[in-house]
mmCIF file of C-alpha atoms and ligand atoms in Angstrom:
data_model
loop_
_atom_site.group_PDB
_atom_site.id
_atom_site.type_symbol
_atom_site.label_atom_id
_atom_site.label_comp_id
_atom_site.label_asym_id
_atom_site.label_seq_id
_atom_site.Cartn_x
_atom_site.Cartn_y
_atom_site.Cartn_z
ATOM 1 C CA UNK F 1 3.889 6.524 33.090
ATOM 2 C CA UNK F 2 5.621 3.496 33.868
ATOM 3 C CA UNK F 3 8.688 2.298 31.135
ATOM 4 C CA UNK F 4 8.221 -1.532 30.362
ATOM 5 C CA UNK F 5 9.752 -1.620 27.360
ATOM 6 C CA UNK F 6 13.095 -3.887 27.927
ATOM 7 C CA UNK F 7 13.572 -4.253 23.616
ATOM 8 C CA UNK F 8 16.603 -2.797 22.831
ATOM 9 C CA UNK F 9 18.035 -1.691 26.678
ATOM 10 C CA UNK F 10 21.224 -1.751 27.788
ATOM 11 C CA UNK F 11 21.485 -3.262 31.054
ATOM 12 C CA UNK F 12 24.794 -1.327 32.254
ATOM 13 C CA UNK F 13 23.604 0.137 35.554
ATOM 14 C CA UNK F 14 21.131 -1.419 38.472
ATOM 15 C CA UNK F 15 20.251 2.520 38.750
ATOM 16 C CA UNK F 16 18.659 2.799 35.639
ATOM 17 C CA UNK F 17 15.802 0.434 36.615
ATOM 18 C CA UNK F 18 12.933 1.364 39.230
ATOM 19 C CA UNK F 19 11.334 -1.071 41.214
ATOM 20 C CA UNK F 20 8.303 -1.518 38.740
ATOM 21 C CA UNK F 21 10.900 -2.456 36.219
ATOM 22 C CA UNK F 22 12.739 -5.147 38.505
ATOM 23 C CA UNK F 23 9.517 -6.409 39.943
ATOM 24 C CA UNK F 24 8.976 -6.993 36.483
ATOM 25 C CA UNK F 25 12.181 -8.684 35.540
ATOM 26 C CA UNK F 26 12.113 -10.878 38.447
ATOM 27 C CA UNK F 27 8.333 -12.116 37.295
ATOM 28 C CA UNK F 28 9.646 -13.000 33.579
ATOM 29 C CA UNK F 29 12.738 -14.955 35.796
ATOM 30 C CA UNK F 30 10.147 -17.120 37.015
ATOM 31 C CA UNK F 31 8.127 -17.875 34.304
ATOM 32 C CA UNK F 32 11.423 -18.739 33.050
ATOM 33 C CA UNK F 33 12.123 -21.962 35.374
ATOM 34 C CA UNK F 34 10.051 -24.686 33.281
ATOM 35 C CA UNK F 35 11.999 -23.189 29.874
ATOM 36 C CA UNK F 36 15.115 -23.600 31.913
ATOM 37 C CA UNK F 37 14.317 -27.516 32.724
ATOM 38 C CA UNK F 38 12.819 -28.353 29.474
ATOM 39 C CA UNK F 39 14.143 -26.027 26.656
ATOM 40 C CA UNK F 40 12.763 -23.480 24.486
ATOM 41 C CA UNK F 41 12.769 -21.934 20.497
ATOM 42 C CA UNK F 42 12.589 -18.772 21.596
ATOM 43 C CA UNK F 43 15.580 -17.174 20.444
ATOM 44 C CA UNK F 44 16.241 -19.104 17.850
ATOM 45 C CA UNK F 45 18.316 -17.452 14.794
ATOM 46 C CA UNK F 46 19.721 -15.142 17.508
ATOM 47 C CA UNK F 47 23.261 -14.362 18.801
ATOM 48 C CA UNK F 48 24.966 -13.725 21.951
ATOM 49 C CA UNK F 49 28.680 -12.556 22.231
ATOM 50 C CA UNK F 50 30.182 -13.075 25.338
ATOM 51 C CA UNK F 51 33.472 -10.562 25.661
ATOM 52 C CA UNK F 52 34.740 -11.039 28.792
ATOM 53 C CA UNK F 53 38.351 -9.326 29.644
ATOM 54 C CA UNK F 54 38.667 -10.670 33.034
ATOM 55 C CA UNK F 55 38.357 -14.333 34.617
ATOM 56 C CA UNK F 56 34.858 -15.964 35.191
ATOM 57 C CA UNK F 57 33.111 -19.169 35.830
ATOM 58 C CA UNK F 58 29.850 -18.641 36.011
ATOM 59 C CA UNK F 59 28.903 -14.989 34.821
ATOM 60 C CA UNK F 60 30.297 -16.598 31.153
ATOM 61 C CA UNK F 61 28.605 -19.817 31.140
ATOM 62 C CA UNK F 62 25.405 -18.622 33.117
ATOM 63 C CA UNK F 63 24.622 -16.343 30.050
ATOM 64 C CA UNK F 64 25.400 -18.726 27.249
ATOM 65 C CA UNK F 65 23.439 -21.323 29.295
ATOM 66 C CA UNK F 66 20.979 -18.783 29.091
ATOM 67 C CA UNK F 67 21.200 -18.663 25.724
ATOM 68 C CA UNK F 68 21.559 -22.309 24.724
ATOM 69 C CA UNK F 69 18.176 -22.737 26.553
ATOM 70 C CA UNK F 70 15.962 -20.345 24.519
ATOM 71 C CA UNK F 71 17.728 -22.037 21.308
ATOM 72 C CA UNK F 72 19.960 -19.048 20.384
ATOM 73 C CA UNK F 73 23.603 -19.262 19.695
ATOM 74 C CA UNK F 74 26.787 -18.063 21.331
ATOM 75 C CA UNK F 75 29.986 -16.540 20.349
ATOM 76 C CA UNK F 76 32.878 -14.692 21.895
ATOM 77 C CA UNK F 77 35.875 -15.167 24.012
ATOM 78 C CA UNK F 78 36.916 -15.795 27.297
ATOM 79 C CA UNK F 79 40.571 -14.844 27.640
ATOM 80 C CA UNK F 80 41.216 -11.187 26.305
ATOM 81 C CA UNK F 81 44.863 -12.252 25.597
ATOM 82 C CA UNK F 82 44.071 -13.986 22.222
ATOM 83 C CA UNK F 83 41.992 -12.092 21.168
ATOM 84 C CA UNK F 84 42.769 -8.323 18.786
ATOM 85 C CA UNK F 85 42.404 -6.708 22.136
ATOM 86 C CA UNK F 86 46.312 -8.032 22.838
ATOM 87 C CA UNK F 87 47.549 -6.570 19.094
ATOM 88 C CA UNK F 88 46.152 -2.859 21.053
ATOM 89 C CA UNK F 89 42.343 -2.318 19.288
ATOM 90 C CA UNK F 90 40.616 -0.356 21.531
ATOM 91 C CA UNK F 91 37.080 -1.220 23.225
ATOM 92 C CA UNK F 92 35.008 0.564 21.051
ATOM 93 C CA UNK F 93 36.652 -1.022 17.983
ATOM 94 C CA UNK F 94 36.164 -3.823 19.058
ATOM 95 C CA UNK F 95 32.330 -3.364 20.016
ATOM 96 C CA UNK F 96 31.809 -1.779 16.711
ATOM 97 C CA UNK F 97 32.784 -5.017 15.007
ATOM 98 C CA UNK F 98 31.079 -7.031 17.551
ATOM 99 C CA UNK F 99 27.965 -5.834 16.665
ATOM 100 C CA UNK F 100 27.971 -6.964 13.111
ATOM 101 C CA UNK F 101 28.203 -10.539 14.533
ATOM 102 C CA UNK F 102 25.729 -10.761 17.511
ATOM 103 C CA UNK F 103 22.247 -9.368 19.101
ATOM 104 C CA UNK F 104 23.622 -8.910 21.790
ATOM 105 C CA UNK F 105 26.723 -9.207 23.554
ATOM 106 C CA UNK F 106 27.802 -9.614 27.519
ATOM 107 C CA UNK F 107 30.650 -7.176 28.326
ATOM 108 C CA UNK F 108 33.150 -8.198 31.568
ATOM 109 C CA UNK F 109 35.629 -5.700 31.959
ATOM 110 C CA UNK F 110 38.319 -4.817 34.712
ATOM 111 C CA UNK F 111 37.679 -0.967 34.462
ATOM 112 C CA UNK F 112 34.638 1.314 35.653
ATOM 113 C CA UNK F 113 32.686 2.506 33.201
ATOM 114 C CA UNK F 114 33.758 0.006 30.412
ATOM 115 C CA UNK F 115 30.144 -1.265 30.105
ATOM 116 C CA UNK F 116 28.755 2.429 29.921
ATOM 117 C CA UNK F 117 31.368 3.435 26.892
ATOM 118 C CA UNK F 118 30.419 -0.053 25.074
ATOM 119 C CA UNK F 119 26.552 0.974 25.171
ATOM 120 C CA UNK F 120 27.376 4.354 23.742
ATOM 121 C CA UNK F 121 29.022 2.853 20.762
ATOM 122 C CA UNK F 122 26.894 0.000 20.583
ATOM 123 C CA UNK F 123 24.076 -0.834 18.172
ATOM 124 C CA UNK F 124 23.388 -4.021 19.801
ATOM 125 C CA UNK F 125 22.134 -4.449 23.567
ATOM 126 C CA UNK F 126 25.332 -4.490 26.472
ATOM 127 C CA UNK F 127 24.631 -6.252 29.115
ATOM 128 C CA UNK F 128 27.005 -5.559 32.052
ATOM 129 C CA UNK F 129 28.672 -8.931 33.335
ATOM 130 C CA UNK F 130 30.947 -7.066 35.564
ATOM 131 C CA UNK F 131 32.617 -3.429 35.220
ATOM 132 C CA UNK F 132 35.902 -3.429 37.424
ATOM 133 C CA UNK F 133 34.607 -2.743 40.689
ATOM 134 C CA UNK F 134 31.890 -0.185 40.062
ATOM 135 C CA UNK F 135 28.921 -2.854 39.147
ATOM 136 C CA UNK F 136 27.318 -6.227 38.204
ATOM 137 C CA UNK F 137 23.880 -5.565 38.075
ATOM 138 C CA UNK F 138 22.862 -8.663 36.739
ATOM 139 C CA UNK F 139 24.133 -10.613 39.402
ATOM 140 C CA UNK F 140 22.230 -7.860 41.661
ATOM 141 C CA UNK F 141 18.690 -9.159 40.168
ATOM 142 C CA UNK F 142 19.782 -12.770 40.138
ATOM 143 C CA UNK F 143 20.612 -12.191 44.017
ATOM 144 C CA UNK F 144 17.008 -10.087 44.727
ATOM 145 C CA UNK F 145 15.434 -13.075 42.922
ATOM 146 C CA UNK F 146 16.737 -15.662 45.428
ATOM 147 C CA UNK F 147 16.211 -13.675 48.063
ATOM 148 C CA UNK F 148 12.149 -13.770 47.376
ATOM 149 C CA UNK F 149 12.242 -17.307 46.434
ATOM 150 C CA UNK F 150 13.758 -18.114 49.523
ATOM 151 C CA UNK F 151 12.059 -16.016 51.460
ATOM 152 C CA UNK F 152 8.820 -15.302 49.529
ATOM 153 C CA UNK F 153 9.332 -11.173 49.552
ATOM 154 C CA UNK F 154 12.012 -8.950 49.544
ATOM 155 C CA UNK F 155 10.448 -5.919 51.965
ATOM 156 C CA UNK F 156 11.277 -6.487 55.495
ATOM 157 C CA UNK F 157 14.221 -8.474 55.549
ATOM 158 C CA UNK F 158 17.260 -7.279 57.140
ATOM 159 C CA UNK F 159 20.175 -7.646 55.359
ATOM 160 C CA UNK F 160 23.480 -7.752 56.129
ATOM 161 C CA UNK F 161 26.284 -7.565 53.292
ATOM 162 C CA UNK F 162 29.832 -8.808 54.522
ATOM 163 C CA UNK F 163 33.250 -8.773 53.202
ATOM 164 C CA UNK F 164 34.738 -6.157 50.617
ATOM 165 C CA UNK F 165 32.288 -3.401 49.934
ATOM 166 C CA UNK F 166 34.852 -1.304 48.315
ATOM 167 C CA UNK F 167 35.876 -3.466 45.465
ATOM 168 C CA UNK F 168 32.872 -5.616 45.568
ATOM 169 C CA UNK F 169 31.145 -5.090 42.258
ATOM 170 C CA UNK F 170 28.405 -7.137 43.133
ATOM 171 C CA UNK F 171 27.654 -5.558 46.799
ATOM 172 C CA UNK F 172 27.539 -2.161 44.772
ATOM 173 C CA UNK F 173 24.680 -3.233 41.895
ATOM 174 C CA UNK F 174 22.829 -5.077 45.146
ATOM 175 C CA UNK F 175 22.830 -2.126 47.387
ATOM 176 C CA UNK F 176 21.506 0.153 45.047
ATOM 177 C CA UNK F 177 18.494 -2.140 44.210
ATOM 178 C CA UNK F 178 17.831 -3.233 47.671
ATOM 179 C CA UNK F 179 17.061 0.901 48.234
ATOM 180 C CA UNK F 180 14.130 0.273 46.125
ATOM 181 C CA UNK F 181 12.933 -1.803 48.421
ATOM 182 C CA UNK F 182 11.488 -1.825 52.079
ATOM 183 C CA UNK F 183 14.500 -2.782 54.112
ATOM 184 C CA UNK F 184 17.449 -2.623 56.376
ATOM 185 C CA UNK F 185 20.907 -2.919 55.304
ATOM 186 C CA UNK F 186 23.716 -3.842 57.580
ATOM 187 C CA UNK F 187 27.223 -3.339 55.842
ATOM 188 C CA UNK F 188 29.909 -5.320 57.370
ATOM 189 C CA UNK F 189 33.613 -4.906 56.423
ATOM 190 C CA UNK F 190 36.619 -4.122 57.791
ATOM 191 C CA UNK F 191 37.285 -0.643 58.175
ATOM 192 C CA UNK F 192 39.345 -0.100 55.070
ATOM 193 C CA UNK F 193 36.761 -1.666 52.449
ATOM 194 C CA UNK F 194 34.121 0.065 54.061
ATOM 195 C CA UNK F 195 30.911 0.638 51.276
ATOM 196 C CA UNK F 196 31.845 3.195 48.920
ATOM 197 C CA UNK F 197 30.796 7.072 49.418
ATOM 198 C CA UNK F 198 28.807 7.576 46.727
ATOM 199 C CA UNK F 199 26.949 4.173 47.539
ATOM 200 C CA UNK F 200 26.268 5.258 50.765
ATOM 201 C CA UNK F 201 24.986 8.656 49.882
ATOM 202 C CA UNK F 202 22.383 7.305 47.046
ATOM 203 C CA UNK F 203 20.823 4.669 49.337
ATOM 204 C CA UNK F 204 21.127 5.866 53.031
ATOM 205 C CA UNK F 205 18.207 8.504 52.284
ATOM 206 C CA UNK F 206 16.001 5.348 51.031
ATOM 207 C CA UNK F 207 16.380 2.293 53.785
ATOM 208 C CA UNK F 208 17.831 1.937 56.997
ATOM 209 C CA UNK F 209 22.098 1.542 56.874
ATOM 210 C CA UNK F 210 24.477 0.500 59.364
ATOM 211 C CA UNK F 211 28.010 0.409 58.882
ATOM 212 C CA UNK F 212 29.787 -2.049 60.941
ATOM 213 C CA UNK F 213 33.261 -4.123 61.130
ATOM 214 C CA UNK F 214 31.127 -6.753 63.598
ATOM 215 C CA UNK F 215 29.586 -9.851 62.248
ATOM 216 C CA UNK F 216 28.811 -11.725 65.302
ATOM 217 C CA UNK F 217 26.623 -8.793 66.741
ATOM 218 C CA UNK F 218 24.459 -8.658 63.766
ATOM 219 C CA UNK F 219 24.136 -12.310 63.192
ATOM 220 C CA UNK F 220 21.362 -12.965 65.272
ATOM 221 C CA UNK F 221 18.884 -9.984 63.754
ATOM 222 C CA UNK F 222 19.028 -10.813 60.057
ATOM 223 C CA UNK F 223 17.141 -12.670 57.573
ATOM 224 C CA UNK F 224 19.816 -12.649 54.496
ATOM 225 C CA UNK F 225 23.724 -13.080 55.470
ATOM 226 C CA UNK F 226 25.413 -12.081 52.027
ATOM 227 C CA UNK F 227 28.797 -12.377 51.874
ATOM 228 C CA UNK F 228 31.942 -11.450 49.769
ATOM 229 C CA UNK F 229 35.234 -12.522 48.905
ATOM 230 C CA UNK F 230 37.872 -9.918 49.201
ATOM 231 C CA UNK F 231 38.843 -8.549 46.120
ATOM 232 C CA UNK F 232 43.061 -9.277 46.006
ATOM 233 C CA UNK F 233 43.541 -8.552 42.266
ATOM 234 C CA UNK F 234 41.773 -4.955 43.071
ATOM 235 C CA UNK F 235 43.989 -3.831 45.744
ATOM 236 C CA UNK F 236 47.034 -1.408 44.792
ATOM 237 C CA UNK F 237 49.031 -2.591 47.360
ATOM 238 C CA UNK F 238 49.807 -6.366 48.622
ATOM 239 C CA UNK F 239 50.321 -5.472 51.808
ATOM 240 C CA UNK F 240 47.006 -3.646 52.241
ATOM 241 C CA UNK F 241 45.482 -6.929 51.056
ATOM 242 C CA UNK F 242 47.686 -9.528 53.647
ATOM 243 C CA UNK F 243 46.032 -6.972 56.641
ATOM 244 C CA UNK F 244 42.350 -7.691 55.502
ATOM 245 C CA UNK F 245 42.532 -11.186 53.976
ATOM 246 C CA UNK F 246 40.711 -13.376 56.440
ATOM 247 C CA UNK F 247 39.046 -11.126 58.587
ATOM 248 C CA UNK F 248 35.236 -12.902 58.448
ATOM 249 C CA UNK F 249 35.007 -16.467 58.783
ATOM 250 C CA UNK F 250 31.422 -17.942 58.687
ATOM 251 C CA UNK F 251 31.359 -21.106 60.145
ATOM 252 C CA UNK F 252 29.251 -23.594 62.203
ATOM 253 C CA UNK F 253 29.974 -21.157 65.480
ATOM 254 C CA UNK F 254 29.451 -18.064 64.010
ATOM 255 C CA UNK F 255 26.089 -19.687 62.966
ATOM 256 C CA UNK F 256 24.850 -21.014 66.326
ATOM 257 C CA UNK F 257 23.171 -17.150 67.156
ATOM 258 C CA UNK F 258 21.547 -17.174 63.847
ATOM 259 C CA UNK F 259 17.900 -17.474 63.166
ATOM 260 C CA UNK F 260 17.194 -20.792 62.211
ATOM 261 C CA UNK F 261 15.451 -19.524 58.778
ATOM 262 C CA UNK F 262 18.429 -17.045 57.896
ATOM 263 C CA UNK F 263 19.559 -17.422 54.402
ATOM 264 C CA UNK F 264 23.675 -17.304 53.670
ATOM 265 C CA UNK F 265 24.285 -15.608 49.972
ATOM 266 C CA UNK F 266 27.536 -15.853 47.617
ATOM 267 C CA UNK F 267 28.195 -14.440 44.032
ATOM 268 C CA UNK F 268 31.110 -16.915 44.573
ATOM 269 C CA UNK F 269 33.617 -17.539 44.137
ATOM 270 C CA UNK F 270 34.279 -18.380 47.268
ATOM 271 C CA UNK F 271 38.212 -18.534 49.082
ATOM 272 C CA UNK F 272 37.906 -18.649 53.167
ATOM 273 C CA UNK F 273 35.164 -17.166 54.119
ATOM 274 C CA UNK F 274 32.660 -19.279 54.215
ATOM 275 C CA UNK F 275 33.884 -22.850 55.799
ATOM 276 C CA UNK F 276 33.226 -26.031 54.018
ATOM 277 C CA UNK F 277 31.087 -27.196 57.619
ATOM 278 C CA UNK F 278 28.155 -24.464 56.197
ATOM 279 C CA UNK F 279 27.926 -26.245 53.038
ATOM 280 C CA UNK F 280 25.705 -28.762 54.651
ATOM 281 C CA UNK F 281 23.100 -26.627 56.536
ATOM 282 C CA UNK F 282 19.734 -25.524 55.189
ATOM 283 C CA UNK F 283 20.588 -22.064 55.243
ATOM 284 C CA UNK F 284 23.610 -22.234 52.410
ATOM 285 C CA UNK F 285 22.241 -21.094 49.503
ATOM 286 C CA UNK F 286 24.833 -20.194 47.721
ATOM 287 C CA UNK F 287 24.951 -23.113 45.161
ATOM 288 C CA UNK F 288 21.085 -22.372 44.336
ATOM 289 C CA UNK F 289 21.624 -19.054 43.773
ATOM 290 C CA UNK F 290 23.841 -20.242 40.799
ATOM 291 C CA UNK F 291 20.564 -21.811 39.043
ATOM 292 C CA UNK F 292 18.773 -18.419 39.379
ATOM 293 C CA UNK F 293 21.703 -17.004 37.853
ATOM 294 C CA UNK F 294 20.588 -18.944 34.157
ATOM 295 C CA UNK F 295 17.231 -18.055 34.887
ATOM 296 C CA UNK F 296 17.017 -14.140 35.165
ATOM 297 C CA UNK F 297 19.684 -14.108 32.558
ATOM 298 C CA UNK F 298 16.954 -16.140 30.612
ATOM 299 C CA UNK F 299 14.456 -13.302 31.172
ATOM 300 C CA UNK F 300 17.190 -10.534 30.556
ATOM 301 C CA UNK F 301 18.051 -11.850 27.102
ATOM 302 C CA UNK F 302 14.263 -12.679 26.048
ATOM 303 C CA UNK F 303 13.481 -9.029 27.273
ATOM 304 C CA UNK F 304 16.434 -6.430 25.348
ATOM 305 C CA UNK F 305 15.656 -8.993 22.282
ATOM 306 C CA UNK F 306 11.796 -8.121 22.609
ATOM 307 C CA UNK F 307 10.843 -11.974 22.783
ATOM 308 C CA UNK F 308 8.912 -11.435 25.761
ATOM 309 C CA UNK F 309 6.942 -7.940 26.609
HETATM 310 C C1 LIG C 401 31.770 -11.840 41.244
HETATM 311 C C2 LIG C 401 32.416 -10.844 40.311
HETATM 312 O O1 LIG C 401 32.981 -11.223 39.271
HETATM 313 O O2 LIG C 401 32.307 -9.672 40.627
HETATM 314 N N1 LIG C 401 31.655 -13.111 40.687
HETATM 315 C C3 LIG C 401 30.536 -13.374 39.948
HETATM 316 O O3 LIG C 401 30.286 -12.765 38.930
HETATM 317 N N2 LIG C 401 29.691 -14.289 40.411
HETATM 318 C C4 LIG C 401 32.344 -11.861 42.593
HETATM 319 C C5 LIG C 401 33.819 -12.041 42.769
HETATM 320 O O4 LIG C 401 34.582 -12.182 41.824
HETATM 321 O O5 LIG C 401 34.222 -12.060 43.937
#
């Protein structure tokens, strides 16, 4: 018997969700887009904390834009530093009290497994925005939702993922949900940041993988190019980092053997490896992804606050 019911859910891991389930989520995203242009009541009377303990840009605002735009509130913090977090309270402390203010609350951390612990002590809905470099599943179904926008399905694309796929949060969440679906999966990354083992071992029975350190022989089979900055602030050693930093550069060259309708992904931000020259061709999608981003977060918050069924 299939499990619709989103009221209530944590959203901590992309693994916890079948196909049905994201199907489903990715529907609600798109009955989401006129409420995104126009507004909506909602979730009015409701509020969303946003705890984030590392940097963001857009995982932050994209869910209290989210928010805003269903006519619920928004509280929280952005830098961990001012907040009780620096006087030593621990994360489930803090969740404990958190949950007397808000509905719901988006949790970034910098360790693996934050976002699981928060949902154990939580009352409230967690949504994941990021545990250290284990997952981001919401940026996973904002991804698979471009993807069939763009390319009007998800089975039978091949799809090549490029950059760090060991500290990549985001590559993690995405590989995981793209083994739910009909495809092939090209991983791309230098041989150090190689996808991690236990990624490897849940999805390779699923799809089709390839491991790889060479873009430019892939480039001309795939449909979606998504691609990752490598993550500095992850690495235990600088020097590691300064051998790896700049090892794919997408540019208008690279780009010449690539099918005309091939899409180019980013969770952003991006440094280097993606030149400013791709910005201008039709296949950069990077900035539109960052509109899909409000909308499935939309349909996440409208689903774990049983708004929408
Ligand atoms: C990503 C993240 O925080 O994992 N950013 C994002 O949420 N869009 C990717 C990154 O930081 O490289």
């Amino acid at each position: 018997m299939l499990n619709l019911e989103f009221k209530g859910r944590d959203i901590v891991s992309i693994e916890d969700f079948s196909r049905e389930e994201i199907n489903y989520i990715l529907n609600i995203s798109r009955s989401m887009e006129p409420l995104a242009s126009k507004g909506s009541d909602m979730l009015k009377g409701k509020i969303l904390a946003t705890l984030f303990f590392e940097p963001s840009t857009r995982t932050r605002l994209s869910f209290e834009t989210a928010m805003l735009k269903l006519g619920g509130a928004v509280i929280g913090f952005a830098e961990a530093e001012v907040a009780s977090v620096r006087k030593g309270e621990n994360l489930a402390d803090t969740i404990r009290t958190v949950e007397n203010y808000a509905d719901v609350i988006a949790l970034r951390h910098p360790l693996d497994g934050a976002a699981k612990l928060a949902a154990e002590f939580s009352k409230v809905p967690i949504l994941n925005a990021g545990s250290g470099s284990e997952e981001h599943p919401t940026q996973a179904l904002m991804d698979l939702y471009t993807m069939q926008k763009e390319k009007g399905k998800i089975d039978g694309l091949k799809i090549a993922l490029v950059g760090d796929l060991r500290y990549g949060r985001t590559v993690h969440s995405l590989a995981y949900a793209l083994s739910l679906y009909d495809i092939k999966l090209y991983l791309i990354s230098p041989e150090s940041l190689k996808m991690r083992k236990e990624v490897i071992h849940a999805v390779e029975n699923k799809i089709s993988v390839v491991e790889g350190t060479d873009l430019e022989e892939v480039i001309p089979q795939i449909d979606v190019l998504y691609v990752t900055r490598i993550q500095k602030e992850r690495f235990p050693d600088a020097a590691e980092y300064a051998k790896v930093k700049g090892t794919y550069k997408i540019d208008l060259k690279l780009l010449k053997n690539a099918k005309k309708d091939l899409i180019i992904l980013h969770p952003l931000p991006r440094l280097d490896e993606i030149a400013a020259e791709v910005d201008a061709t039709p296949q950069a999608r990077y900035f539109q992804q960052v509109w899909n981003g409000i909308v499935v977060r939309m349909a996440l918050l409208a689903l774990v606050l049983g708004a929408v069924k």
